[in-house]
Short mmCIF file of C-alpha atoms in Angstrom, two decimals:
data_model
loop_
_atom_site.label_atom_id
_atom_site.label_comp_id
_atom_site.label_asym_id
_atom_site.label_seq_id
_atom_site.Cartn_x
_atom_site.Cartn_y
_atom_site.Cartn_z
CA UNK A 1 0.00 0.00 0.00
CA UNK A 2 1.54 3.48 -1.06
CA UNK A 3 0.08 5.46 1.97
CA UNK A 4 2.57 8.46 3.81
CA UNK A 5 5.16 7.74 1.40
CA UNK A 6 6.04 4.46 2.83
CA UNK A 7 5.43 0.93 1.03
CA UNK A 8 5.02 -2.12 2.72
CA UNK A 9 4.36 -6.07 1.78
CA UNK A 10 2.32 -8.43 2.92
CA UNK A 11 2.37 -12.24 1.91
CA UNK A 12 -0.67 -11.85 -0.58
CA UNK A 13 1.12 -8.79 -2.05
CA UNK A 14 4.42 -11.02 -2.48
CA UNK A 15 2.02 -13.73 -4.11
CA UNK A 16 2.04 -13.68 -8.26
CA UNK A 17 -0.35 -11.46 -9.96
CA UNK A 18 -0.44 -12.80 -13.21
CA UNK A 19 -0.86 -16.18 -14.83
CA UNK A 20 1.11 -16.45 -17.86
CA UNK A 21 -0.30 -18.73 -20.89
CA UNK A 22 -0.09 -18.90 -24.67
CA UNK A 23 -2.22 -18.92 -27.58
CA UNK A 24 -0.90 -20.24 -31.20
CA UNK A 25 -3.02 -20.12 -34.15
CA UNK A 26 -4.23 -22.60 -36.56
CA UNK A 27 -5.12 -22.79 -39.99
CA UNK A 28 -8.39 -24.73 -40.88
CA UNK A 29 -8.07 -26.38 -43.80
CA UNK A 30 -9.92 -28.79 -45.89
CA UNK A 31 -9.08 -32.25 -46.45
CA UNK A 32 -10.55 -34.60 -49.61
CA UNK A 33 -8.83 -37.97 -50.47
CA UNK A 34 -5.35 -37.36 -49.14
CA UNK A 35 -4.97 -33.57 -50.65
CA UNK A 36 -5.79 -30.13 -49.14
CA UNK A 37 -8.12 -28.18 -50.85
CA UNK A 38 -9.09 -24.22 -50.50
CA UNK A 39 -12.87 -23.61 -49.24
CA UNK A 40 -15.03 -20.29 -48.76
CA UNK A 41 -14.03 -18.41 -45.16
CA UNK A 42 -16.90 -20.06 -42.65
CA UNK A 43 -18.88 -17.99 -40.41
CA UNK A 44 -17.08 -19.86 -37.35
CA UNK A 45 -18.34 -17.86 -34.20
CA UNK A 46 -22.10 -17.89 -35.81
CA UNK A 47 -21.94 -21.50 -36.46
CA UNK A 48 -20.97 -21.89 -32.59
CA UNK A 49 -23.52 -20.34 -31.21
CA UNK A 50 -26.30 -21.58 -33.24
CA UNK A 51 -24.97 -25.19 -31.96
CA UNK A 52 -24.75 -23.80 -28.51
CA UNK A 53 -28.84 -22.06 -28.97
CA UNK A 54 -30.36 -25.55 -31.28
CA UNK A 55 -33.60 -26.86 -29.23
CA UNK A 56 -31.75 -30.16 -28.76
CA UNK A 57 -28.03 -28.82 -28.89
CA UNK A 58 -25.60 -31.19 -29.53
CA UNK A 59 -22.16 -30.72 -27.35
CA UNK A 60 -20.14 -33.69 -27.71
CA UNK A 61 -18.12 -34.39 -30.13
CA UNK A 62 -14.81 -36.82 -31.06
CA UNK A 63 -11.56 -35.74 -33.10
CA UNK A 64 -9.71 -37.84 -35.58
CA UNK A 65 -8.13 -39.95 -32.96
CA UNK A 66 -11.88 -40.86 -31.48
CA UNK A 67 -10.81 -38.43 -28.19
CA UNK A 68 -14.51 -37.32 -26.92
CA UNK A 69 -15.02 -33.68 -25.70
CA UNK A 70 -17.98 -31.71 -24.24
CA UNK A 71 -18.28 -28.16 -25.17
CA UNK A 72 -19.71 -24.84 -24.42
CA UNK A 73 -19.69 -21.65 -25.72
CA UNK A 74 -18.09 -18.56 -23.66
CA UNK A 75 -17.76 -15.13 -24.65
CA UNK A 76 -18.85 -14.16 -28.29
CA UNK A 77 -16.56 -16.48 -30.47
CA UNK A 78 -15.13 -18.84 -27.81
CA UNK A 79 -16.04 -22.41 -26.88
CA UNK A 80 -14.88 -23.95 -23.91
CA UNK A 81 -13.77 -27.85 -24.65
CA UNK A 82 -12.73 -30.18 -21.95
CA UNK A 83 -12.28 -33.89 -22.46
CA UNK A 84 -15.18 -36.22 -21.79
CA UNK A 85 -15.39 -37.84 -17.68
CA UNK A 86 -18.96 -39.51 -17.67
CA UNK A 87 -20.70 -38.15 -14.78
CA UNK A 88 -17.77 -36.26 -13.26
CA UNK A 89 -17.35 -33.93 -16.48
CA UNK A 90 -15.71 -30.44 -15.80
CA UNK A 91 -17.97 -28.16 -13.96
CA UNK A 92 -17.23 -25.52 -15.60
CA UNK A 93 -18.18 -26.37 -19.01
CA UNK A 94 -22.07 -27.21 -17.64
CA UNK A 95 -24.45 -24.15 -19.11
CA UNK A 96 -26.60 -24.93 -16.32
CA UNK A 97 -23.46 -24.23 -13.30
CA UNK A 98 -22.54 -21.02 -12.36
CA UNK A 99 -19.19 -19.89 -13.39
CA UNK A 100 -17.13 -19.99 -10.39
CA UNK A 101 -13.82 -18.51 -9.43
CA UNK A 102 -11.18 -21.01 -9.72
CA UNK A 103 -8.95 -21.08 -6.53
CA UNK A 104 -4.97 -20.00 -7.31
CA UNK A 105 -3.95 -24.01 -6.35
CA UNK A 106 -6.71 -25.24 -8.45
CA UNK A 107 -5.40 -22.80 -11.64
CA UNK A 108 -3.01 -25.82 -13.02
CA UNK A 109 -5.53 -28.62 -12.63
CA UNK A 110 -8.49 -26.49 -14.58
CA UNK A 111 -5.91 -25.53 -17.38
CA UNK A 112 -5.20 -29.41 -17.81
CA UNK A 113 -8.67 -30.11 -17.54
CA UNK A 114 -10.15 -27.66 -20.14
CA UNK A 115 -8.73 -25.33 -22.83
CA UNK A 116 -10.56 -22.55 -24.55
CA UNK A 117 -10.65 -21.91 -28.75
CA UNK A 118 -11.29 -18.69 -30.19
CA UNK A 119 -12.43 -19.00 -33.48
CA UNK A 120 -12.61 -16.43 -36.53
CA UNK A 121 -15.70 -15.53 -37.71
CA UNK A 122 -14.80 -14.64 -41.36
CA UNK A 123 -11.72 -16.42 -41.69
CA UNK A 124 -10.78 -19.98 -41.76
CA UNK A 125 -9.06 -20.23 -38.66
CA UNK A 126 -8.58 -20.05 -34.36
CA UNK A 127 -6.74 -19.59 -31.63
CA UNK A 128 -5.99 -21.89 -28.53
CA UNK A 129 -4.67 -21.63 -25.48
CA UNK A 130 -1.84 -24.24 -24.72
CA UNK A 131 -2.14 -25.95 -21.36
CA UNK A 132 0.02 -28.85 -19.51
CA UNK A 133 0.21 -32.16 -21.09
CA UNK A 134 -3.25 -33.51 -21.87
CA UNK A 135 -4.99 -30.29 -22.06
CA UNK A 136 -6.95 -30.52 -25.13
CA UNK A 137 -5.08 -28.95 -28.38
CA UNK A 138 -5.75 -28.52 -32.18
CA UNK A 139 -7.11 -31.39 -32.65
CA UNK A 140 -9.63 -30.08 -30.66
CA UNK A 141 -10.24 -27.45 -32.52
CA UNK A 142 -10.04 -29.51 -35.79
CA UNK A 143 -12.77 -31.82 -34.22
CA UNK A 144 -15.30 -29.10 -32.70
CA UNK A 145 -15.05 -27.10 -36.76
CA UNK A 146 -16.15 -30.63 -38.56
CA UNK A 147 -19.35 -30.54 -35.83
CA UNK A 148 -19.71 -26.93 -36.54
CA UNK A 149 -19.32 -27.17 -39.96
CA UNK A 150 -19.03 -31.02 -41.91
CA UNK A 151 -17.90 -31.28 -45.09
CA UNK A 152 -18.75 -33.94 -47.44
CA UNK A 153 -18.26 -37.68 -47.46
CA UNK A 154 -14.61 -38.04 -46.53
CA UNK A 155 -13.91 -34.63 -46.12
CA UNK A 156 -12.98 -32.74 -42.68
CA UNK A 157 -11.27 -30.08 -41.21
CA UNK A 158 -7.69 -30.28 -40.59
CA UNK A 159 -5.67 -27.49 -38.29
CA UNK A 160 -2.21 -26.29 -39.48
CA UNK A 161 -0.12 -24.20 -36.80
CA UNK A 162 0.27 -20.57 -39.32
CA UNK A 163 3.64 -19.51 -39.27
CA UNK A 164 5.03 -16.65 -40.00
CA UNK A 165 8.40 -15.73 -42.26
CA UNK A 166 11.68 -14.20 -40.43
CA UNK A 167 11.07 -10.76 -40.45
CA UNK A 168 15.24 -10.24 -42.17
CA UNK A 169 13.90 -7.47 -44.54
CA UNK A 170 12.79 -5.40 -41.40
CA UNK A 171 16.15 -6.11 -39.67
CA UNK A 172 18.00 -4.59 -42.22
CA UNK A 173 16.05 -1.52 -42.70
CA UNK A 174 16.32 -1.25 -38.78
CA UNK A 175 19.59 1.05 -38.21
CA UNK A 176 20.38 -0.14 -34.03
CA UNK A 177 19.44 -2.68 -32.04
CA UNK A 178 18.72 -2.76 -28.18
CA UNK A 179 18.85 -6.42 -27.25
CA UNK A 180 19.17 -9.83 -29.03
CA UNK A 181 18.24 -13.42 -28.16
CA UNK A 182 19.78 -16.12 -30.16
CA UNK A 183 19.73 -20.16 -29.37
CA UNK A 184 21.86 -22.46 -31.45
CA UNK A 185 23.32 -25.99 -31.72
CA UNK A 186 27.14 -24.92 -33.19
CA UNK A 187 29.69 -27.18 -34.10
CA UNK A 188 33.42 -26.88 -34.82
CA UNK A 189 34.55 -25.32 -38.04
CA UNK A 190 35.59 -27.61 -40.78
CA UNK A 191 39.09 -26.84 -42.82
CA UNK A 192 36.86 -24.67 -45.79
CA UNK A 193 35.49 -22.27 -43.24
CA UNK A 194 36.70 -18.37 -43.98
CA UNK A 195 35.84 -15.93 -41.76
CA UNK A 196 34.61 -12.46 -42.72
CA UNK A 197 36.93 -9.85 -42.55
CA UNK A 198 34.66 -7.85 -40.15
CA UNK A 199 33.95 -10.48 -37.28
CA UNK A 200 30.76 -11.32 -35.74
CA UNK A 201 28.95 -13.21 -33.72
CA UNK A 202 28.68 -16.08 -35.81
CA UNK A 203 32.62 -16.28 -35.64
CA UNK A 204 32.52 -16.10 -32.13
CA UNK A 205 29.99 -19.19 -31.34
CA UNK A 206 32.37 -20.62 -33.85
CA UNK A 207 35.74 -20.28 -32.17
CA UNK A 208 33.82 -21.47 -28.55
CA UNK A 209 32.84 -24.76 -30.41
CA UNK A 210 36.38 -24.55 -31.99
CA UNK A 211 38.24 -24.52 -28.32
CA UNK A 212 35.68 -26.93 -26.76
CA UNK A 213 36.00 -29.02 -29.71
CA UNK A 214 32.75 -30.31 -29.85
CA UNK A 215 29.42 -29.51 -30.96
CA UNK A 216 27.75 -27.51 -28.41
CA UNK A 217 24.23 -25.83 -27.59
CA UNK A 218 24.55 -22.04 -27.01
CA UNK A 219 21.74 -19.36 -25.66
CA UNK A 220 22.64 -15.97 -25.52
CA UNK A 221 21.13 -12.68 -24.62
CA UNK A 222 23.12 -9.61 -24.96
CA UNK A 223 21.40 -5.94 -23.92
CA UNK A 224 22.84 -2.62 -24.05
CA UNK A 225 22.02 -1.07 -21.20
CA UNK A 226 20.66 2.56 -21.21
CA UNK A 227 20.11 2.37 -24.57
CA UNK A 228 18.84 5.72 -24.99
CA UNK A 229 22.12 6.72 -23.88
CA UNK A 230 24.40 4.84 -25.89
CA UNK A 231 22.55 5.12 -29.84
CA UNK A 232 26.29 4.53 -30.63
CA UNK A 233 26.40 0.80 -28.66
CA UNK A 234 23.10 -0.53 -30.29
CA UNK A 235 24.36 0.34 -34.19
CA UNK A 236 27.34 -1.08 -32.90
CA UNK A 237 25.42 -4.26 -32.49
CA UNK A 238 23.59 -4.27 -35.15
CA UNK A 239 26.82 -4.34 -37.29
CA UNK A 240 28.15 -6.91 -34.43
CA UNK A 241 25.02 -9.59 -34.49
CA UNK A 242 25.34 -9.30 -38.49
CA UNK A 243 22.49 -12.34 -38.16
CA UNK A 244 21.63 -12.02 -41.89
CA UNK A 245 25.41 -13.74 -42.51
CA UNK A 246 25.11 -15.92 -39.85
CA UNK A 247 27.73 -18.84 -39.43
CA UNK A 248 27.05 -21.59 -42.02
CA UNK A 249 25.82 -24.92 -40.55
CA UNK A 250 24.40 -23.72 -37.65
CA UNK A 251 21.14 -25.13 -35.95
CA UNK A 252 18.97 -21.86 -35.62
CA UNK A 253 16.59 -21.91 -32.96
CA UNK A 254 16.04 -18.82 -31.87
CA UNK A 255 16.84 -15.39 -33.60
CA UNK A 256 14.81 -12.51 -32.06
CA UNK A 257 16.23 -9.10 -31.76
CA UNK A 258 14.63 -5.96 -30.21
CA UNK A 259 15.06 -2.68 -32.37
CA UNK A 260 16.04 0.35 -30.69
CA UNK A 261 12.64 1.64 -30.85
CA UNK A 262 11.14 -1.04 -29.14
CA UNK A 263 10.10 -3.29 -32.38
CA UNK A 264 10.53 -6.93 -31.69
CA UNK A 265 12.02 -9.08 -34.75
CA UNK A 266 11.39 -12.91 -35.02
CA UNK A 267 14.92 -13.92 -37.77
CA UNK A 268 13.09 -16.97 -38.38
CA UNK A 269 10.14 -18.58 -39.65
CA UNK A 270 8.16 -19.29 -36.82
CA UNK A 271 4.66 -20.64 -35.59
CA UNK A 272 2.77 -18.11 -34.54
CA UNK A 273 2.36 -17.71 -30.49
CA UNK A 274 1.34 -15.02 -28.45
CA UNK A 275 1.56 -14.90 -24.30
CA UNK A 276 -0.81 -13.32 -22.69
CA UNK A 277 -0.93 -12.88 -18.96
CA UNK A 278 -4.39 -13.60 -17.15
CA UNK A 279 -4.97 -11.53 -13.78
CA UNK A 280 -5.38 -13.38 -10.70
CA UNK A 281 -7.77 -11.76 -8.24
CA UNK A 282 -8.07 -12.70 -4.90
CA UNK A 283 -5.79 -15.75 -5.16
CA UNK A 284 -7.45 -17.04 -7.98
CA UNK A 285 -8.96 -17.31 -11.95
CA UNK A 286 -12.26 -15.51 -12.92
CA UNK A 287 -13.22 -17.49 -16.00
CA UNK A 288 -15.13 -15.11 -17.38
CA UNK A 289 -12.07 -12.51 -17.23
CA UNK A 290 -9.97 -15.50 -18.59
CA UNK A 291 -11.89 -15.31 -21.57
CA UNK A 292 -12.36 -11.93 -21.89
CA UNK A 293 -8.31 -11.27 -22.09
CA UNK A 294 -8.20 -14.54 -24.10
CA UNK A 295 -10.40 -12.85 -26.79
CA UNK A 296 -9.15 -9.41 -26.52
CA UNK A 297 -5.45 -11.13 -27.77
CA UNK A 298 -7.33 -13.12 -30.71
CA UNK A 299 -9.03 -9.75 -31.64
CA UNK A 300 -5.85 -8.09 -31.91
CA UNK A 301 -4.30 -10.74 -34.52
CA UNK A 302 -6.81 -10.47 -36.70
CA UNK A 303 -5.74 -8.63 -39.60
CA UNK A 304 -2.11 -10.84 -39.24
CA UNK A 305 -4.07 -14.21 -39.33
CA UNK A 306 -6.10 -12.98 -42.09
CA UNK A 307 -2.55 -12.58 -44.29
CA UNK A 308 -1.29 -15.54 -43.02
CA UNK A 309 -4.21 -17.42 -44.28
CA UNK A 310 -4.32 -15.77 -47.65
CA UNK A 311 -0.70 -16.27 -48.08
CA UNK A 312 -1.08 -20.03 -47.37
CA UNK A 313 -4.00 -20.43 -49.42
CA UNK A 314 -2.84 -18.42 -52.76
#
């Protein structure tokens, strides 16, 4: 509490605020005798909730690997999906339950239990949250669109993860850099290796595989500190990191960079993820506010997933 000037703690206010979670984005696409074919953009969040509204609504369902889920809908183009338990099915997923606070040691357990999809309303696609191991995932999603929406006799939905292409061309244009984040496997140089006249980073990794002598795994973060302070220091690491002549060989798994106005740049083609943090209040998960930030995030990628899927589908 900030009260005569002086703060003090508690153990609540040492407690985390924030539950952190991701949601990557899928692709729905159409499947016919083992080839994908294009197909009109399906009104996704309508077709939910006139499954949700039917007079006898249906809300079961099974994905390709016969896995049976119960849905519901939440929010205005979200379903809630949580695997099929007979009589002891997820509480929260009942329309005829309130929706109940879930307690801050229960938060792990409901996340495994249930997941949430956001789907697009005028594009072939949705989002879902990720979860630990057995939370429901895209096949999930894949399984809820062919009850939302069937196609014909051996047709159904399949979901692709949309990725996105390194963003090099924006990287070059950008004159300094603030901070970099680079993962690699990097192994020894072989007897044809030249290095550049100016060196970089990629010679460096090279010469600490060279000494070890072995292949080796290397994450690295370098910031320049103050960087408003030294514009000299981050277009001296821009010309340092030189990432678009990065070592030959190397197993990229991470390239990001941050630009010196705050841009963040993904050097490789990646699946697209967002994280998202979801408030806790009161030691615990409002459901409703889950899915409210949940949707908020989808919202906000719409225009990118709308590329994405035009790209893949041209």
């Amino acid at each position: 509490m900030h009260g005569s000037g002086v703060t003090t703690m508690n153990e609540d206010e040492s407690a985390p605020k924030t539950k952190w979670v991701k949601a990557q984005f899928f692709h729905l696409v159409p499947h016919h005798s083992k080839s994908l074919t294009k197909y009109r953009p399906v009104a996704w969040a309508d077709k939910l909730r006139n499954a949700v509204n039917a007079t006898d609504p249906v809300l079961n369902f099974e994905d390709r690997n016969q896995v049976k889920y119960t849905f519901n809908m939440r929010g205005s183009s979200s379903a809630i999906i949580a695997k099929s338990m007979g009589d002891a099915q997820v509480r929260q997923v009942s329309g005829s339950d309130e929706i109940l606070p879930v307690q801050l040691e229960d938060v792990d357990t409901y996340l495994a239990m249930v997941n949430h999809v956001y789907f697009y309303n005028d594009i072939n696609a949705f989002a879902i949250m990720s979860g630990p191991p057995g939370t429901p995932r895209s096949n999930a999603g894949a399984g809820l669109a062919n009850l939302l929406h069937p196609l014909g006799d051996r047709e159904y939905w399949l979901a692709r993860p949309i990725s996105s292409p390194g963003q090099i061309e924006e990287f070059k244009k950008a004159a300094r850099i603030q901070s970099a984040q680079i993962r690699a496997d990097v192994a020894p140089p072989d007897l044809l290796y030249e290095r550049l006249e100016t060196q970089n980073i990629g010679d460096t990794m090279i010469q600490v595989a060279s000494l070890v002598g072995a292949d080796i795994a290397i994450e690295l973060q370098v910031k320049v500190k103050s960087p408003k302070q030294h514009g000299n220091a981050t277009g001296l690491l821009k010309n340092f990191l030189n990432l678009c002549k990065l070592w030959p060989g190397a197993k990229k798994k991470k390239m990001q960079v941050v630009t010196a106005e705050g841009e963040i740049l993904d050097l490789l083609d990646h699946k697209l993820i967002e994280q998202f943090g979801i408030p806790l209040l009161e030691g615990g998960v409002d459901p409703k506010l889950l899915v409210s930030v949940f949707e908020n995030v989808c919202v906000g990628w719409h225009d990118r997933i709308r590329e994405a899927v035009k790209a893949a589908e041209a």
